[in-house]
């Protein structure tokens, strides 16, 4: 069976006037960035501010437990650990009786002895309890992970600016970096919002997802910029806004098809990957949508505000041809 005819449902060339709405969406993006920064930084509590820090950056202990055939009741788990003076959180893991327990040992307490007491308390409350894995991260190591993770994000953005500057022109680099900062800030806002509902923690998986978003957003932006530069040389007398609209419309079908392939895989990962991969897949799903949006309404308008120099045409100018229906 041939599936290609179904893809032909998409138009050969669209004619949306994106630039006309650039000011409206740019204003909405500025408000969204301000809100994201507020949610990320408030309240100002170390080490992650308004983000729900995972064990990677906060330090502590994570235990994968199974109380099957009994259900893993979070209230009963909290009651069993009440006398141990722990700051614990419990998250059910989807499978019957499975749960993820996170806790911080009391200051100055021996971590190994605390883990043993936790296991004994849970066994006493539930009977036979299986402890699949126990991960312990110290506060010094978690602080190093946080600083190195944020440093990696900053270096990635700087490398993208240098690449675009070398590959195109400086104003193209400004547009690309503006889009990258937009995507990163809004992604942090998403993590902060979902962290308040206990859905996503800010950990190394989140950093990996943000780095992937940076790469995806830059790839989409470079493709649009490349077509934009070609059209600038070909249609030297066309207004800049019309060149931007034409370039985005020419790449829109490709962007939709590419994004859909990634979305299908990430939706399956979010549904069937369990709580360990849920946050990563949701962040990347958000990043695909926001990366496409920023390429259209952040990167291109910045170039329009800055202006570009029209170089010599590599090929003779030709009039626009209307799209023919298939």
Short mmCIF file of C-alpha atoms in Angstrom, two decimals:
data_model
loop_
_atom_site.label_atom_id
_atom_site.label_comp_id
_atom_site.label_asym_id
_atom_site.label_seq_id
_atom_site.Cartn_x
_atom_site.Cartn_y
_atom_site.Cartn_z
CA UNK A 1 0.00 0.00 0.00
CA UNK A 2 1.33 3.41 -0.96
CA UNK A 3 0.98 6.11 1.70
CA UNK A 4 2.46 8.97 -0.31
CA UNK A 5 -0.94 10.09 -1.79
CA UNK A 6 -2.11 10.86 1.75
CA UNK A 7 0.77 13.32 2.15
CA UNK A 8 -0.38 15.05 -1.06
CA UNK A 9 -3.38 16.32 0.90
CA UNK A 10 -1.03 19.08 2.06
CA UNK A 11 -0.96 22.02 -0.37
CA UNK A 12 1.99 22.47 -2.71
CA UNK A 13 2.41 26.10 -1.61
CA UNK A 14 0.53 28.09 0.98
CA UNK A 15 0.02 31.84 0.93
CA UNK A 16 -0.33 32.81 4.60
CA UNK A 17 0.63 36.38 5.49
CA UNK A 18 2.70 35.72 8.58
CA UNK A 19 4.38 39.11 8.78
CA UNK A 20 1.03 40.89 9.12
CA UNK A 21 0.52 39.29 12.55
CA UNK A 22 4.15 39.55 13.68
CA UNK A 23 3.57 42.46 16.10
CA UNK A 24 0.63 40.75 17.78
CA UNK A 25 2.45 37.47 18.34
CA UNK A 26 5.68 39.23 19.31
CA UNK A 27 3.78 41.08 22.05
CA UNK A 28 2.24 37.82 23.28
CA UNK A 29 5.68 36.20 23.26
CA UNK A 30 7.15 39.00 25.39
CA UNK A 31 4.36 38.55 27.94
CA UNK A 32 4.88 34.78 27.92
CA UNK A 33 8.63 35.22 28.48
CA UNK A 34 8.05 37.58 31.43
CA UNK A 35 5.59 35.12 32.96
CA UNK A 36 7.98 32.21 32.41
CA UNK A 37 10.86 34.05 34.07
CA UNK A 38 8.66 34.92 37.05
CA UNK A 39 7.52 31.32 37.50
CA UNK A 40 11.09 30.05 37.08
CA UNK A 41 12.67 32.39 39.62
CA UNK A 42 9.86 32.74 42.21
CA UNK A 43 10.02 31.76 44.99
CA UNK A 44 13.74 32.49 45.35
CA UNK A 45 14.72 29.30 47.12
CA UNK A 46 17.92 27.39 46.37
CA UNK A 47 18.94 25.62 44.31
CA UNK A 48 16.32 25.84 41.53
CA UNK A 49 14.07 28.76 42.48
CA UNK A 50 10.53 28.15 41.26
CA UNK A 51 11.43 24.90 39.52
CA UNK A 52 10.73 21.54 41.15
CA UNK A 53 14.32 20.30 41.45
CA UNK A 54 14.93 16.62 40.87
CA UNK A 55 17.38 14.55 42.82
CA UNK A 56 20.12 15.31 40.27
CA UNK A 57 20.24 18.97 41.31
CA UNK A 58 18.79 18.91 44.82
CA UNK A 59 20.45 15.84 46.22
CA UNK A 60 18.73 13.06 48.12
CA UNK A 61 17.64 9.47 47.60
CA UNK A 62 15.30 7.89 45.06
CA UNK A 63 13.87 4.41 45.59
CA UNK A 64 11.81 2.39 43.12
CA UNK A 65 9.51 0.21 45.20
CA UNK A 66 6.75 -2.28 44.55
CA UNK A 67 4.11 -3.22 47.10
CA UNK A 68 2.27 -5.60 44.74
CA UNK A 69 -0.20 -7.19 45.08
CA UNK A 70 -1.19 -4.36 47.42
CA UNK A 71 -1.68 -0.91 45.85
CA UNK A 72 1.06 1.62 46.56
CA UNK A 73 -1.04 4.06 48.58
CA UNK A 74 0.93 7.35 48.95
CA UNK A 75 -0.93 8.21 52.16
CA UNK A 76 0.02 4.87 53.73
CA UNK A 77 3.65 5.30 52.64
CA UNK A 78 3.76 8.77 54.22
CA UNK A 79 2.26 7.35 57.42
CA UNK A 80 4.86 4.56 57.54
CA UNK A 81 7.72 7.08 57.27
CA UNK A 82 6.24 9.68 59.60
CA UNK A 83 8.61 9.09 62.49
CA UNK A 84 11.84 9.17 60.44
CA UNK A 85 11.96 12.97 60.00
CA UNK A 86 12.22 12.79 56.20
CA UNK A 87 11.18 15.27 53.55
CA UNK A 88 9.67 12.66 51.26
CA UNK A 89 7.54 12.68 48.11
CA UNK A 90 5.73 9.68 46.63
CA UNK A 91 4.75 9.23 43.00
CA UNK A 92 2.86 6.22 41.69
CA UNK A 93 4.53 4.65 38.66
CA UNK A 94 1.56 3.28 36.72
CA UNK A 95 2.12 -0.45 37.25
CA UNK A 96 0.07 -2.08 40.05
CA UNK A 97 1.80 -1.46 43.36
CA UNK A 98 4.72 0.46 41.81
CA UNK A 99 5.84 3.80 43.21
CA UNK A 100 8.83 6.15 43.24
CA UNK A 101 9.89 7.41 46.67
CA UNK A 102 12.13 10.48 46.98
CA UNK A 103 13.43 11.70 50.31
CA UNK A 104 16.20 13.71 51.95
CA UNK A 105 18.00 12.27 54.92
CA UNK A 106 18.10 14.43 58.07
CA UNK A 107 21.09 16.75 58.23
CA UNK A 108 24.13 14.93 59.59
CA UNK A 109 22.47 11.49 59.42
CA UNK A 110 24.18 8.53 57.81
CA UNK A 111 22.59 7.98 54.41
CA UNK A 112 23.06 4.19 54.37
CA UNK A 113 21.49 3.85 57.82
CA UNK A 114 18.57 6.08 56.75
CA UNK A 115 17.95 3.94 53.65
CA UNK A 116 17.93 0.83 55.85
CA UNK A 117 15.39 2.40 58.26
CA UNK A 118 13.16 3.43 55.33
CA UNK A 119 13.21 -0.08 53.91
CA UNK A 120 12.38 -1.54 57.32
CA UNK A 121 9.48 0.88 57.87
CA UNK A 122 7.98 0.11 54.45
CA UNK A 123 8.37 -3.65 54.94
CA UNK A 124 6.62 -3.39 58.31
CA UNK A 125 3.72 -1.44 56.80
CA UNK A 126 3.22 -3.41 53.57
CA UNK A 127 4.76 -6.80 54.26
CA UNK A 128 6.82 -8.02 51.30
CA UNK A 129 8.16 -4.93 49.51
CA UNK A 130 10.47 -5.12 46.49
CA UNK A 131 13.15 -2.43 46.22
CA UNK A 132 14.07 -2.35 42.54
CA UNK A 133 16.73 0.35 42.76
CA UNK A 134 18.09 2.98 45.14
CA UNK A 135 19.96 6.05 43.87
CA UNK A 136 21.73 8.47 46.20
CA UNK A 137 23.07 11.88 45.13
CA UNK A 138 25.04 14.04 47.59
CA UNK A 139 24.50 17.81 47.82
CA UNK A 140 28.02 18.65 46.57
CA UNK A 141 27.69 16.50 43.47
CA UNK A 142 24.17 17.79 42.76
CA UNK A 143 25.43 21.39 42.89
CA UNK A 144 28.14 20.55 40.36
CA UNK A 145 25.57 18.92 38.08
CA UNK A 146 23.34 22.01 38.22
CA UNK A 147 26.14 24.46 37.43
CA UNK A 148 27.51 22.29 34.62
CA UNK A 149 24.04 21.74 33.17
CA UNK A 150 23.33 25.49 33.02
CA UNK A 151 26.82 26.11 31.61
CA UNK A 152 26.11 23.57 28.88
CA UNK A 153 22.91 25.39 27.92
CA UNK A 154 24.73 28.72 27.72
CA UNK A 155 27.57 27.32 25.62
CA UNK A 156 25.10 25.66 23.26
CA UNK A 157 23.31 28.98 22.61
CA UNK A 158 26.66 30.78 22.10
CA UNK A 159 27.80 28.11 19.64
CA UNK A 160 24.57 28.50 17.67
CA UNK A 161 25.07 32.28 17.48
CA UNK A 162 28.62 31.85 16.15
CA UNK A 163 27.48 29.25 13.61
CA UNK A 164 24.65 31.38 12.23
CA UNK A 165 26.91 34.44 12.17
CA UNK A 166 29.48 32.48 10.15
CA UNK A 167 26.90 30.74 7.96
CA UNK A 168 24.77 33.78 7.15
CA UNK A 169 25.07 37.35 8.48
CA UNK A 170 25.13 38.90 11.94
CA UNK A 171 21.47 39.97 11.85
CA UNK A 172 20.51 36.39 11.01
CA UNK A 173 22.43 35.31 14.10
CA UNK A 174 20.52 37.83 16.22
CA UNK A 175 17.21 36.49 14.95
CA UNK A 176 18.25 32.89 15.59
CA UNK A 177 19.50 33.60 19.12
CA UNK A 178 16.35 35.61 19.93
CA UNK A 179 14.32 32.55 18.87
CA UNK A 180 16.53 30.26 20.98
CA UNK A 181 16.18 32.40 24.12
CA UNK A 182 12.42 32.53 23.49
CA UNK A 183 12.22 28.74 23.27
CA UNK A 184 14.42 28.15 26.34
CA UNK A 185 12.57 30.67 28.54
CA UNK A 186 9.14 29.31 27.61
CA UNK A 187 10.35 25.75 28.19
CA UNK A 188 11.50 26.71 31.68
CA UNK A 189 8.06 28.23 32.20
CA UNK A 190 6.43 24.93 31.20
CA UNK A 191 8.67 23.01 33.62
CA UNK A 192 7.84 25.48 36.41
CA UNK A 193 4.07 25.22 35.82
CA UNK A 194 3.99 21.43 35.60
CA UNK A 195 6.40 21.17 38.53
CA UNK A 196 3.85 22.94 40.73
CA UNK A 197 1.42 20.10 39.96
CA UNK A 198 4.05 17.42 40.56
CA UNK A 199 4.21 16.37 36.90
CA UNK A 200 7.74 17.38 35.80
CA UNK A 201 10.96 17.81 37.76
CA UNK A 202 13.95 19.84 36.64
CA UNK A 203 16.77 17.31 36.37
CA UNK A 204 19.37 16.11 33.89
CA UNK A 205 16.67 14.67 31.64
CA UNK A 206 15.12 18.14 31.46
CA UNK A 207 18.47 19.64 30.48
CA UNK A 208 18.86 16.98 27.78
CA UNK A 209 15.37 17.80 26.47
CA UNK A 210 16.14 21.54 26.37
CA UNK A 211 19.40 20.90 24.49
CA UNK A 212 17.44 18.81 21.99
CA UNK A 213 14.92 21.64 21.61
CA UNK A 214 17.79 24.06 20.91
CA UNK A 215 19.05 21.78 18.14
CA UNK A 216 15.59 21.25 16.67
CA UNK A 217 14.74 24.95 16.74
CA UNK A 218 18.04 25.87 15.14
CA UNK A 219 17.57 23.28 12.41
CA UNK A 220 14.15 24.69 11.55
CA UNK A 221 15.47 28.26 11.65
CA UNK A 222 18.46 27.47 9.41
CA UNK A 223 16.20 25.89 6.78
CA UNK A 224 13.96 28.98 6.70
CA UNK A 225 16.97 31.33 6.67
CA UNK A 226 18.56 29.45 3.77
CA UNK A 227 15.43 29.80 1.65
CA UNK A 228 15.09 33.41 2.77
CA UNK A 229 18.62 34.21 1.58
CA UNK A 230 17.96 32.56 -1.79
CA UNK A 231 14.79 34.56 -2.29
CA UNK A 232 16.53 37.80 -1.31
CA UNK A 233 18.95 37.26 -4.16
CA UNK A 234 16.29 36.18 -6.61
CA UNK A 235 13.65 38.85 -5.92
CA UNK A 236 15.75 41.93 -5.25
CA UNK A 237 12.93 44.44 -5.72
CA UNK A 238 10.33 42.62 -3.62
CA UNK A 239 9.53 44.16 -0.19
CA UNK A 240 11.30 42.42 2.67
CA UNK A 241 8.07 41.39 4.40
CA UNK A 242 6.81 39.66 1.28
CA UNK A 243 10.12 37.81 0.87
CA UNK A 244 9.83 36.56 4.47
CA UNK A 245 6.23 35.42 3.92
CA UNK A 246 7.13 33.64 0.70
CA UNK A 247 10.14 31.89 2.25
CA UNK A 248 8.16 30.61 5.23
CA UNK A 249 5.28 29.43 3.04
CA UNK A 250 7.66 27.54 0.77
CA UNK A 251 9.06 25.59 3.74
CA UNK A 252 5.79 25.16 5.67
CA UNK A 253 4.79 21.78 4.21
CA UNK A 254 8.26 20.36 4.88
CA UNK A 255 8.12 21.63 8.46
CA UNK A 256 4.70 20.06 9.06
CA UNK A 257 5.79 16.64 7.75
CA UNK A 258 9.06 16.70 9.73
CA UNK A 259 7.33 17.78 12.93
CA UNK A 260 4.61 15.14 12.65
CA UNK A 261 7.14 12.30 12.51
CA UNK A 262 8.73 13.51 15.74
CA UNK A 263 5.37 14.18 17.40
CA UNK A 264 4.12 10.64 16.73
CA UNK A 265 7.22 9.12 18.36
CA UNK A 266 7.10 11.47 21.36
CA UNK A 267 3.38 10.91 21.99
CA UNK A 268 4.02 7.16 22.13
CA UNK A 269 6.93 7.80 24.50
CA UNK A 270 4.81 9.99 26.77
CA UNK A 271 1.97 7.44 26.91
CA UNK A 272 3.95 4.21 27.23
CA UNK A 273 7.33 5.36 28.58
CA UNK A 274 6.21 5.63 32.19
CA UNK A 275 6.99 8.41 34.69
CA UNK A 276 10.74 8.23 34.02
CA UNK A 277 10.38 9.42 30.41
CA UNK A 278 7.14 11.38 30.74
CA UNK A 279 8.76 14.72 31.55
CA UNK A 280 11.36 14.44 28.80
CA UNK A 281 8.79 13.57 26.13
CA UNK A 282 6.36 16.34 27.17
CA UNK A 283 9.13 18.95 27.16
CA UNK A 284 10.25 17.86 23.69
CA UNK A 285 6.67 17.90 22.39
CA UNK A 286 6.32 21.45 23.64
CA UNK A 287 9.69 22.34 22.12
CA UNK A 288 8.73 21.13 18.65
CA UNK A 289 5.67 23.37 18.59
CA UNK A 290 7.38 26.40 20.13
CA UNK A 291 10.46 25.94 17.91
CA UNK A 292 8.36 26.09 14.76
CA UNK A 293 6.50 29.12 16.11
CA UNK A 294 9.71 30.99 17.00
CA UNK A 295 11.20 30.41 13.54
CA UNK A 296 8.17 32.19 12.05
CA UNK A 297 7.30 34.90 14.56
CA UNK A 298 10.59 35.56 16.41
CA UNK A 299 13.60 34.91 14.16
CA UNK A 300 12.19 36.33 10.91
CA UNK A 301 10.67 39.54 12.41
CA UNK A 302 14.00 40.34 14.11
CA UNK A 303 15.67 40.25 10.71
CA UNK A 304 12.94 42.47 9.32
CA UNK A 305 13.48 45.05 12.08
CA UNK A 306 17.27 44.97 11.66
CA UNK A 307 17.24 44.93 7.86
CA UNK A 308 19.49 43.07 5.44
CA UNK A 309 21.70 44.02 2.54
CA UNK A 310 20.56 42.75 -0.83
CA UNK A 311 23.49 41.05 -2.55
CA UNK A 312 23.96 40.36 -6.21
CA UNK A 313 21.60 37.81 -7.65
CA UNK A 314 23.00 34.36 -8.27
CA UNK A 315 20.31 33.81 -10.86
CA UNK A 316 18.09 36.17 -12.87
CA UNK A 317 15.02 37.52 -11.14
CA UNK A 318 11.77 35.95 -12.17
CA UNK A 319 8.15 36.73 -11.38
CA UNK A 320 6.24 34.72 -8.84
CA UNK A 321 4.34 31.81 -10.36
CA UNK A 322 0.97 30.83 -8.96
CA UNK A 323 0.83 27.41 -7.34
CA UNK A 324 -0.74 24.72 -9.51
CA UNK A 325 -3.07 22.19 -7.98
CA UNK A 326 -2.03 18.55 -8.15
#
